XYZ file of C-alpha atoms in Angstrom:
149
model
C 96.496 -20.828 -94.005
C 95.066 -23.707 -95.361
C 98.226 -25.517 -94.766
C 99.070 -24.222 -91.013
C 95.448 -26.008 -90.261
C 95.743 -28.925 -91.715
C 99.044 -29.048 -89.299
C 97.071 -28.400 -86.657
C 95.103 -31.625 -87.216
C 97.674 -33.709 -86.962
C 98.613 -33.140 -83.383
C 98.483 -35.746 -80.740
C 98.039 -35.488 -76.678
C 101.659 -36.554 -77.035
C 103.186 -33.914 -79.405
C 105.987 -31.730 -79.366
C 105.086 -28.153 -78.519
C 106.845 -27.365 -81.699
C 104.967 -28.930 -83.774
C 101.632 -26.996 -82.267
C 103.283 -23.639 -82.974
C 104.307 -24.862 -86.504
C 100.501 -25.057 -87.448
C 99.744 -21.443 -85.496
C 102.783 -19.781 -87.046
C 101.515 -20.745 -90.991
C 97.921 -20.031 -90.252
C 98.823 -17.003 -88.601
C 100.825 -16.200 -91.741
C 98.494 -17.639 -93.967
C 95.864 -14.896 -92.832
C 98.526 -11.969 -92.209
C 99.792 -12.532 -96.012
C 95.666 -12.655 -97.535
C 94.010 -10.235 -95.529
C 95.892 -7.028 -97.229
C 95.956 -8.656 -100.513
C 92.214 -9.008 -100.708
C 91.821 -5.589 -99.023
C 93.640 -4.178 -101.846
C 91.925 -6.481 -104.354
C 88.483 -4.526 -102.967
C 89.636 -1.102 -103.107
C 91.553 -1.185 -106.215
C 87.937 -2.868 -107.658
C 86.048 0.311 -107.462
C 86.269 3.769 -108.149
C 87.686 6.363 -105.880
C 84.762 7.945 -104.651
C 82.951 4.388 -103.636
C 86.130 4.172 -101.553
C 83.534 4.365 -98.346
C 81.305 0.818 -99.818
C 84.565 -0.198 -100.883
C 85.479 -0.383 -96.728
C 82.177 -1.108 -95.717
C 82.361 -4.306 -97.741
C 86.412 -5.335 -96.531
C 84.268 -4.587 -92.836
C 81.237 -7.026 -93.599
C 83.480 -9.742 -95.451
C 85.932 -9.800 -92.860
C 83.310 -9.776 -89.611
C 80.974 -12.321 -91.276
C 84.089 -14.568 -92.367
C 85.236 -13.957 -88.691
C 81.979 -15.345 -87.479
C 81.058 -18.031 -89.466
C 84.697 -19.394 -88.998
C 84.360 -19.327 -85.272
C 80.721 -20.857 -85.971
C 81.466 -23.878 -88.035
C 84.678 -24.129 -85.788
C 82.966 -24.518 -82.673
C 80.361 -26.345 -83.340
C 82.764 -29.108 -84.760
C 85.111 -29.305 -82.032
C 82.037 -29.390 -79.729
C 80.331 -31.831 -81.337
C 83.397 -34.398 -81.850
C 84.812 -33.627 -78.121
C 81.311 -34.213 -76.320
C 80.613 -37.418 -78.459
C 83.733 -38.978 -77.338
C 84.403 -38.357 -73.696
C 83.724 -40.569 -71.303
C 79.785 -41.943 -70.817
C 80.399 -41.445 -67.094
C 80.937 -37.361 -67.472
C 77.402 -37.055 -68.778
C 75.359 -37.789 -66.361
C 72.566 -38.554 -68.052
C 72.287 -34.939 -68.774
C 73.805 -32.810 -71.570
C 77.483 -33.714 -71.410
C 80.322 -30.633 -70.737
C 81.100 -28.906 -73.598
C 84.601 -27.668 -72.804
C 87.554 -29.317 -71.447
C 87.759 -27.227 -68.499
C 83.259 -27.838 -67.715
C 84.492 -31.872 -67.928
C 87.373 -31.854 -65.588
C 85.293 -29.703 -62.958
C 82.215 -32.648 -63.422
C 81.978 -35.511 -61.388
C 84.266 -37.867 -61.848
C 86.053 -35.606 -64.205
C 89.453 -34.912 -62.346
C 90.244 -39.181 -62.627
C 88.887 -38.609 -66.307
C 91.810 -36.440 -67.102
C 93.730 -38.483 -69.732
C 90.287 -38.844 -71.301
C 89.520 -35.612 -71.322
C 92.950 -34.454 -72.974
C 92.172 -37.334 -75.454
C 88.685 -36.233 -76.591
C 90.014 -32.625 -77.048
C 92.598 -33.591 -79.232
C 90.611 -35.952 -81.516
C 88.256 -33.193 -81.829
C 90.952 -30.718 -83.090
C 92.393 -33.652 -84.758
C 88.898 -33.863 -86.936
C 88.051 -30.025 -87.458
C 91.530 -28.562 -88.281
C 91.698 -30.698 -91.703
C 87.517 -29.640 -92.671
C 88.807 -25.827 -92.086
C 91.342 -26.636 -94.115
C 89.446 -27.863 -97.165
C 87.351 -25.230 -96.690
C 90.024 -22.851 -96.970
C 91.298 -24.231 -99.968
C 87.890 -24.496 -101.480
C 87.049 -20.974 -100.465
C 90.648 -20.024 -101.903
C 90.227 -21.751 -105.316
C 86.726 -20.296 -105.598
C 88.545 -16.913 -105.759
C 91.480 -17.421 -107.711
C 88.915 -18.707 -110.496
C 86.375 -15.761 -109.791
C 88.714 -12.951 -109.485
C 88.864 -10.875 -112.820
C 91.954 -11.421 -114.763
C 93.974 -8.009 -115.859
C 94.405 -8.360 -119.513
C-alpha cells in the first residue's frame, strides 16, 4: 500500500495515465491483501464466544482508520493546493478549496494550467506522508503483533 502511494506522489500534470493507475492498482492491492489478514489476525486473537467484540473491534478499527485517513488526507491536499494557486483566485477571501470551486472563480477558467499544477503538487506532497505513515503504522504492527512460538 505503502508503496502504490508513494507512486502516486510522483505524478506530474504531464504523466502517463499508466503510471497513475500503477500507484491505484498497488494501493488498491496493498489494502485488498491486509484487510483479511488483520481480520483474521483479530478473530483468531480471541476466543470463540467473544467472536461478536472480536467484529465489533475489525468494525471500529476499520471505520476510524477509514476516517482519519480521509482526515489527514484532506486536509493535506487542501492545505498544499490552496497555498499554491494563484493569488488572483482568492479574492481576498478564503481561497477555493477544490479544483473544480477554482476553475468556476473569477478568473479561474484562464487559471487552468495553474490550477492543474497546484493539484498535482498537492498530491505530489501528501501521497509520500501517507506513505510513511503506512509504513510506520505497518512496522508498528509487525513489532507489536504476538509471535507464535
Amino acid at each position: 500500500m505503502a508503496g502504490g502511494l508513494a507512486v502516486l506522489g510522483t505524478i506530474t500534470v504531464d504523466g502517463a495515465y499508466a503510471h497513475y493507475a500503477l500507484g491505484i492498482v498497488l494501493t488498491a492491492l496493498g489494502c485488498g491483501i491486509a484487510t483479511p489478514l488483520l481480520s483474521e489476525a483479530i478473530m483468531n486473537a480471541l476466543p470463540p464466544e467473544r467472536a461478536g467484540v472480536g467484529s465489533g473491534l475489525q468494525s471500529l478499527a476499520r471505520e476510524f482508520g477509514s476516517a482519519l485517513g480521509i482526515a489527514v488526507a484532506g486536509s493535506l491536499i487542501t492545505a498544499t493546493f490552496t497555498a499554491r494557486l494563484p493569488a488572483s483566485l482568492g479574492g481576498g477571501g478564503d481561497p477555493p478549496s477544490t479544483p473544480a470551486a477554482a476553475l468556476a472563480a473569477p478568473g479561474g477558467e484562464g487559471a487552468e494550467p495553474a490550477i492543474v499544477q497546484a493539484f498535482t503538487d498537492a498530491i505530489g506532497h501528501t501521497m509520500p506522508v501517507l506513505a510513511g505513515l503506512v509504513t510506520a503504522a505497518a512496522v508498528t504492527l509487525v513489532r507489536w503483533f504476538p509471535r507464535e512460538s
